[in-house]
């Protein structure tokens, strides 16, 4: 993706990089906006969100654990029998649907408090959890504006051939409550990737592969669910203005903050896993688009 076509982005300087990460201090009760702006907070978002100022965020992007509930036994490809590297991370494991719902509900409750009255929120998930998340959002008073269907041009094949290949994820786009009318929707930009001349709710684009994908020291994917830059570009340009503050409370390897910064928006990211936070740092340092 060529950010340069969209904006004259600011270089992320060594000094800024030094100050990119803020480890949450359990003794601190509140953070000012200045303390957390354009920072990655290493910590548990259920705790950290409570410390952020209320009504301060313009847009939230949430890509929560999926609770995929994969079978215990390993999955091997049909015929060739090589191992399928799915999402099998500790952060995706919950004891039950009730436990998962509790986590999502607490997260969305804390998020609502920090959203400005005009803010919007995007939540992305697969069929495993998006329906539960939608219900929880409605129960919490969020008002759904759209569901946007991301059609993947290169989905993970269904190796066992026992059901359709799942080639979509759903993004729910919502406001804090149904009375909110003044939120940002850049319709003209949305038409750029709609259907014909219509700013439609179907986005066709590939999953994150190749050079864009962050790798660990052994050359394996650093994060199993890193989202494509282009997906975040669409989210950000359609629902924010330059200078806005974008929050991602489950940041992974920081795709949201990275694209926000490239598009002249501010960001606040929270991630619990130090390994991914290191990845974010590396990304801002090495992969900055020239
Ligand atoms: C689906 S991934 C997000 C991927 C991200 N969108 C990207 O492009 O890299 C969800 C992330 O939430 C993080 N996470 C889970 N529980 C958390 C919590 N309580 N606080 C902060 N981060 C959490 C996990 O470590 C994981 O990296």
CSV table of C-alpha atoms and ligand atoms in Angstrom, one decimal:
chain,number,residue,atom,x,y,z
A,1,UNK,CA,0.0,0.0,0.0
A,2,UNK,CA,1.3,3.4,-0.9
A,3,UNK,CA,0.6,5.7,2.0
A,4,UNK,CA,2.4,8.5,0.1
A,5,UNK,CA,-0.6,8.9,-2.2
A,6,UNK,CA,-2.8,9.7,0.7
A,7,UNK,CA,-0.8,12.0,2.9
A,8,UNK,CA,2.6,13.5,3.6
A,9,UNK,CA,3.3,11.3,6.6
A,10,UNK,CA,5.6,12.3,9.4
A,11,UNK,CA,8.7,10.2,9.9
A,12,UNK,CA,8.7,8.4,13.3
A,13,UNK,CA,11.9,9.7,14.8
A,14,UNK,CA,14.3,7.8,17.1
A,15,UNK,CA,13.2,10.0,20.0
A,16,UNK,CA,9.5,9.2,19.4
A,17,UNK,CA,10.4,5.5,19.1
A,18,UNK,CA,12.1,5.6,22.4
A,19,UNK,CA,8.9,6.9,24.0
A,20,UNK,CA,6.5,4.7,22.0
A,21,UNK,CA,5.9,2.1,24.7
A,22,UNK,CA,4.4,2.9,28.1
A,23,UNK,CA,4.2,0.0,30.5
A,24,UNK,CA,1.1,0.3,32.6
A,25,UNK,CA,1.9,1.1,36.2
A,26,UNK,CA,-0.6,-0.6,38.6
A,27,UNK,CA,-0.1,2.3,41.1
A,28,UNK,CA,-1.2,4.9,38.6
A,29,UNK,CA,-5.0,5.6,38.9
A,30,UNK,CA,-5.4,7.9,35.9
A,31,UNK,CA,-3.5,8.8,32.8
A,32,UNK,CA,-3.8,12.2,31.1
A,33,UNK,CA,-4.4,12.2,27.4
A,34,UNK,CA,-1.0,13.7,26.8
A,35,UNK,CA,0.6,10.8,28.6
A,36,UNK,CA,-0.9,8.1,26.4
A,37,UNK,CA,-1.3,9.9,23.0
A,38,UNK,CA,0.6,8.1,20.3
A,39,UNK,CA,1.7,5.4,22.7
A,40,UNK,CA,1.4,1.6,22.9
A,41,UNK,CA,0.4,0.8,26.5
A,42,UNK,CA,1.7,-2.6,27.6
A,43,UNK,CA,-1.0,-3.9,29.9
A,44,UNK,CA,-4.5,-5.4,30.3
A,45,UNK,CA,-7.0,-3.2,28.6
A,46,UNK,CA,-9.7,-4.1,31.2
A,47,UNK,CA,-7.5,-2.2,33.7
A,48,UNK,CA,-5.9,0.4,31.4
A,49,UNK,CA,-9.1,1.6,29.8
A,50,UNK,CA,-10.5,2.6,33.3
A,51,UNK,CA,-7.5,5.0,33.6
A,52,UNK,CA,-8.1,6.9,30.3
A,53,UNK,CA,-10.0,10.2,30.3
A,54,UNK,CA,-13.7,9.8,29.4
A,55,UNK,CA,-15.1,11.2,26.2
A,56,UNK,CA,-11.7,11.5,24.6
A,57,UNK,CA,-11.6,9.1,21.7
A,58,UNK,CA,-12.9,9.7,18.1
A,59,UNK,CA,-12.8,6.2,16.8
A,60,UNK,CA,-12.2,2.7,18.2
A,61,UNK,CA,-11.1,-0.3,16.3
A,62,UNK,CA,-11.5,-3.6,18.2
A,63,UNK,CA,-10.2,-6.9,16.9
A,64,UNK,CA,-10.8,-9.1,20.0
A,65,UNK,CA,-9.9,-12.7,20.6
A,66,UNK,CA,-12.0,-14.9,18.4
A,67,UNK,CA,-12.6,-17.8,20.8
A,68,UNK,CA,-12.1,-20.2,17.9
A,69,UNK,CA,-12.5,-23.4,20.1
A,70,UNK,CA,-10.2,-25.4,17.9
A,71,UNK,CA,-10.2,-29.2,18.5
A,72,UNK,CA,-7.4,-30.3,20.8
A,73,UNK,CA,-5.8,-32.6,18.1
A,74,UNK,CA,-3.6,-31.0,15.5
A,75,UNK,CA,-5.1,-30.3,12.1
A,76,UNK,CA,-3.2,-31.8,9.1
A,77,UNK,CA,-3.7,-31.0,5.4
A,78,UNK,CA,-5.5,-33.6,3.3
A,79,UNK,CA,-3.1,-35.7,1.3
A,80,UNK,CA,0.2,-33.8,2.0
A,81,UNK,CA,-0.4,-34.1,5.8
A,82,UNK,CA,1.6,-31.0,6.7
A,83,UNK,CA,0.5,-29.1,9.8
A,84,UNK,CA,-2.1,-26.3,9.5
A,85,UNK,CA,-0.9,-23.2,11.5
A,86,UNK,CA,-4.2,-21.8,12.7
A,87,UNK,CA,-5.0,-19.6,15.6
A,88,UNK,CA,-4.0,-21.6,18.6
A,89,UNK,CA,-2.8,-18.9,20.9
A,90,UNK,CA,-3.3,-18.7,24.7
A,91,UNK,CA,-4.9,-15.3,24.3
A,92,UNK,CA,-7.7,-16.9,22.2
A,93,UNK,CA,-8.7,-19.4,24.9
A,94,UNK,CA,-11.7,-19.0,27.2
A,95,UNK,CA,-13.3,-21.6,29.5
A,96,UNK,CA,-16.8,-21.2,28.1
A,97,UNK,CA,-19.1,-18.9,26.1
A,98,UNK,CA,-20.1,-17.2,29.3
A,99,UNK,CA,-16.5,-16.4,30.1
A,100,UNK,CA,-15.9,-15.0,26.6
A,101,UNK,CA,-19.1,-13.0,26.8
A,102,UNK,CA,-18.0,-11.6,30.1
A,103,UNK,CA,-14.7,-10.4,28.7
A,104,UNK,CA,-16.3,-8.8,25.6
A,105,UNK,CA,-18.9,-7.1,27.7
A,106,UNK,CA,-16.4,-5.7,30.2
A,107,UNK,CA,-14.2,-4.5,27.3
A,108,UNK,CA,-17.1,-2.8,25.4
A,109,UNK,CA,-18.3,-1.2,28.6
A,110,UNK,CA,-14.9,0.4,29.3
A,111,UNK,CA,-14.6,1.5,25.7
A,112,UNK,CA,-18.0,3.2,25.7
A,113,UNK,CA,-16.9,5.4,28.6
A,114,UNK,CA,-13.9,6.8,26.7
A,115,UNK,CA,-15.7,7.4,23.4
A,116,UNK,CA,-16.6,11.0,22.6
A,117,UNK,CA,-20.4,11.4,22.0
A,118,UNK,CA,-19.7,11.6,18.2
A,119,UNK,CA,-17.3,8.6,18.1
A,120,UNK,CA,-17.8,5.4,16.2
A,121,UNK,CA,-16.6,1.9,16.9
A,122,UNK,CA,-15.6,-0.9,14.6
A,123,UNK,CA,-15.5,-4.5,15.9
A,124,UNK,CA,-14.3,-7.3,13.7
A,125,UNK,CA,-14.7,-11.0,14.1
A,126,UNK,CA,-15.6,-14.3,12.3
A,127,UNK,CA,-18.8,-16.3,12.6
A,128,UNK,CA,-17.4,-17.9,15.7
A,129,UNK,CA,-18.1,-14.8,17.8
A,130,UNK,CA,-19.5,-11.9,15.7
A,131,UNK,CA,-23.2,-12.8,16.5
A,132,UNK,CA,-22.5,-12.8,20.3
A,133,UNK,CA,-20.6,-9.6,20.0
A,134,UNK,CA,-23.4,-7.9,18.1
A,135,UNK,CA,-25.9,-8.9,20.8
A,136,UNK,CA,-23.7,-7.7,23.6
A,137,UNK,CA,-23.2,-4.4,21.8
A,138,UNK,CA,-26.9,-3.9,21.4
A,139,UNK,CA,-27.5,-4.9,25.0
A,140,UNK,CA,-25.0,-2.2,26.1
A,141,UNK,CA,-26.8,0.4,24.1
A,142,UNK,CA,-24.5,0.7,21.1
A,143,UNK,CA,-26.4,1.5,17.9
A,144,UNK,CA,-25.3,-0.5,14.8
A,145,UNK,CA,-24.8,1.6,11.7
A,146,UNK,CA,-23.6,-1.2,9.4
A,147,UNK,CA,-22.1,-4.6,9.1
A,148,UNK,CA,-19.3,-4.5,6.6
A,149,UNK,CA,-18.4,-7.9,5.1
A,150,UNK,CA,-14.7,-8.4,4.3
A,151,UNK,CA,-14.5,-10.9,1.5
A,152,UNK,CA,-11.0,-12.5,1.4
A,153,UNK,CA,-9.5,-13.2,-2.0
A,154,UNK,CA,-7.0,-15.6,-0.5
A,155,UNK,CA,-8.9,-17.3,2.4
A,156,UNK,CA,-7.4,-20.2,4.4
A,157,UNK,CA,-8.7,-23.3,2.6
A,158,UNK,CA,-11.1,-25.7,4.4
A,159,UNK,CA,-8.6,-28.6,4.6
A,160,UNK,CA,-11.0,-31.3,5.6
A,161,UNK,CA,-13.5,-30.4,2.8
A,162,UNK,CA,-16.5,-31.0,5.2
A,163,UNK,CA,-18.0,-27.5,4.9
A,164,UNK,CA,-17.7,-24.3,2.9
A,165,UNK,CA,-14.4,-22.5,3.0
A,166,UNK,CA,-14.9,-19.5,5.3
A,167,UNK,CA,-13.8,-16.5,3.2
A,168,UNK,CA,-15.4,-13.7,5.2
A,169,UNK,CA,-15.0,-11.7,8.4
A,170,UNK,CA,-17.6,-9.2,9.6
A,171,UNK,CA,-17.0,-5.7,10.9
A,172,UNK,CA,-19.8,-4.1,13.0
A,173,UNK,CA,-19.7,-0.3,12.8
A,174,UNK,CA,-21.6,1.5,15.5
A,175,UNK,CA,-22.2,4.6,17.6
A,176,UNK,CA,-22.5,4.9,21.4
A,177,UNK,CA,-26.3,5.1,21.2
A,178,UNK,CA,-29.1,5.6,18.8
A,179,UNK,CA,-29.4,9.3,19.4
A,180,UNK,CA,-26.0,10.0,17.9
A,181,UNK,CA,-26.4,11.6,14.5
A,182,UNK,CA,-23.1,13.6,14.0
A,183,UNK,CA,-20.4,11.1,13.3
A,184,UNK,CA,-17.8,11.0,10.6
A,185,UNK,CA,-18.6,9.1,7.4
A,186,UNK,CA,-16.5,10.1,4.4
A,187,UNK,CA,-18.9,8.8,1.8
A,188,UNK,CA,-16.9,9.9,-1.2
A,189,UNK,CA,-13.9,8.0,0.0
A,190,UNK,CA,-16.0,4.9,0.7
A,191,UNK,CA,-17.1,4.9,-2.9
A,192,UNK,CA,-13.5,4.3,-3.9
A,193,UNK,CA,-13.9,0.6,-2.8
A,194,UNK,CA,-17.6,0.1,-3.1
A,195,UNK,CA,-19.7,-1.6,-5.7
A,196,UNK,CA,-19.8,0.5,-8.9
A,197,UNK,CA,-20.6,4.0,-7.7
A,198,UNK,CA,-22.2,2.9,-4.5
A,199,UNK,CA,-20.4,3.1,-1.1
A,200,UNK,CA,-21.4,-0.5,-0.4
A,201,UNK,CA,-20.7,-2.6,2.7
A,202,UNK,CA,-18.7,-5.3,1.0
A,203,UNK,CA,-14.9,-5.0,0.8
A,204,UNK,CA,-12.9,-7.5,-1.3
A,205,UNK,CA,-9.2,-7.7,-0.3
A,206,UNK,CA,-6.6,-10.3,0.6
A,207,UNK,CA,-5.5,-11.4,4.0
A,208,UNK,CA,-2.1,-10.1,5.2
A,209,UNK,CA,0.8,-12.0,3.5
A,210,UNK,CA,4.3,-11.5,2.2
A,211,UNK,CA,6.5,-8.6,3.2
A,212,UNK,CA,3.7,-7.0,5.1
A,213,UNK,CA,3.5,-9.9,7.6
A,214,UNK,CA,5.7,-9.5,10.6
A,215,UNK,CA,8.0,-12.6,11.3
A,216,UNK,CA,9.7,-13.8,14.5
A,217,UNK,CA,13.4,-14.8,14.7
A,218,UNK,CA,12.7,-18.2,13.2
A,219,UNK,CA,10.8,-16.7,10.2
A,220,UNK,CA,7.3,-17.8,11.5
A,221,UNK,CA,4.4,-15.4,11.6
A,222,UNK,CA,4.9,-13.2,14.7
A,223,UNK,CA,1.1,-12.8,15.2
A,224,UNK,CA,-1.4,-15.3,13.9
A,225,UNK,CA,-4.1,-12.7,13.1
A,226,UNK,CA,-2.3,-9.7,11.9
A,227,UNK,CA,-4.8,-7.6,9.9
A,228,UNK,CA,-4.0,-6.1,6.4
A,229,UNK,CA,-2.9,-2.5,6.2
A,230,UNK,CA,-5.5,-1.9,3.5
A,231,UNK,CA,-8.4,-3.0,5.8
A,232,UNK,CA,-7.3,-0.5,8.4
A,233,UNK,CA,-6.8,2.2,5.7
A,234,UNK,CA,-10.5,1.8,4.7
A,235,UNK,CA,-11.7,1.8,8.2
A,236,UNK,CA,-9.7,4.9,9.1
A,237,UNK,CA,-10.3,7.1,6.0
A,238,UNK,CA,-14.0,6.4,6.0
A,239,UNK,CA,-14.6,7.1,9.7
A,240,UNK,CA,-12.1,9.7,10.9
A,241,UNK,CA,-10.5,13.0,10.0
A,242,UNK,CA,-6.9,14.0,10.1
A,243,UNK,CA,-5.8,14.7,13.7
A,244,UNK,CA,-8.5,12.4,15.3
A,245,UNK,CA,-7.6,10.0,18.0
A,246,UNK,CA,-8.0,6.3,17.2
A,247,UNK,CA,-8.0,3.7,20.0
A,248,UNK,CA,-7.2,0.0,19.6
A,249,UNK,CA,-7.4,-1.8,23.0
A,250,UNK,CA,-6.4,-5.2,21.7
A,251,UNK,CA,-3.6,-4.0,19.4
A,252,UNK,CA,-1.7,-7.2,18.4
A,253,UNK,CA,1.2,-6.1,16.3
A,254,UNK,CA,-0.2,-2.6,16.0
A,255,UNK,CA,-1.7,-2.4,12.5
A,256,UNK,CA,-4.3,0.2,13.7
A,257,UNK,CA,-1.8,2.6,15.2
A,258,UNK,CA,0.7,2.1,12.3
A,259,UNK,CA,-1.9,3.0,9.7
A,260,UNK,CA,-3.4,5.8,11.8
A,261,UNK,CA,0.0,7.5,12.1
A,262,UNK,CA,0.7,7.1,8.4
A,263,UNK,CA,-2.6,8.8,7.7
A,264,UNK,CA,-2.0,11.8,10.1
A,265,UNK,CA,-4.2,10.5,12.8
A,266,UNK,CA,-3.2,10.0,16.5
A,267,UNK,CA,-3.5,6.7,18.2
A,268,UNK,CA,-3.6,5.0,21.5
A,269,UNK,CA,-2.9,1.2,21.5
A,270,UNK,CA,-3.1,-1.3,24.4
A,271,UNK,CA,-1.6,-4.8,24.1
A,272,UNK,CA,-1.1,-7.3,26.9
A,273,UNK,CA,1.7,-9.4,25.3
A,274,UNK,CA,5.2,-8.0,25.4
A,275,UNK,CA,6.2,-10.1,22.4
A,276,UNK,CA,3.7,-8.3,20.2
A,277,UNK,CA,4.6,-4.9,21.7
A,278,UNK,CA,8.2,-5.5,20.7
A,279,UNK,CA,6.8,-6.3,17.2
A,280,UNK,CA,5.0,-3.0,17.1
A,281,UNK,CA,8.2,-1.2,18.0
A,282,UNK,CA,10.1,-3.0,15.3
A,283,UNK,CA,7.4,-2.2,12.8
A,284,UNK,CA,7.5,1.5,13.6
A,285,UNK,CA,11.3,1.4,13.4
A,286,UNK,CA,12.0,-0.8,10.3
A,287,UNK,CA,8.9,-1.0,8.2
A,288,UNK,CA,8.1,2.6,8.0
A,289,UNK,CA,7.0,3.3,4.4
A,290,UNK,CA,9.4,5.5,2.5
B,1,LIG,C1,-7.1,-10.7,17.2
B,1,LIG,S1,-5.6,-10.1,17.9
B,1,LIG,C2,-5.4,-8.4,17.3
B,1,LIG,C3,-4.6,-8.4,16.0
B,1,LIG,C4,-4.3,-7.0,15.5
B,1,LIG,N1,-5.5,-6.4,14.9
B,1,LIG,C5,-3.2,-6.9,14.4
B,1,LIG,O1,-3.5,-6.5,13.3
B,1,LIG,O2,-2.1,-7.3,14.8
B,1,LIG,C6,-6.1,-9.8,19.6
B,1,LIG,C7,-5.0,-9.3,20.5
B,1,LIG,O3,-5.6,-9.0,21.8
B,1,LIG,C8,-4.6,-9.2,22.8
B,1,LIG,N2,-5.3,-9.2,24.1
B,1,LIG,C9,-6.1,-10.2,24.5
B,1,LIG,N3,-6.6,-9.9,25.7
B,1,LIG,C10,-6.1,-8.6,26.0
B,1,LIG,C11,-6.3,-7.8,27.1
B,1,LIG,N4,-7.1,-8.1,28.2
B,1,LIG,N5,-5.7,-6.6,27.1
B,1,LIG,C12,-4.9,-6.2,26.0
B,1,LIG,N6,-4.7,-7.0,25.0
B,1,LIG,C13,-5.3,-8.2,25.0
B,1,LIG,C14,-3.9,-10.5,22.4
B,1,LIG,O4,-2.6,-10.6,22.9
B,1,LIG,C15,-3.9,-10.3,20.8
B,1,LIG,O5,-2.7,-9.8,20.4
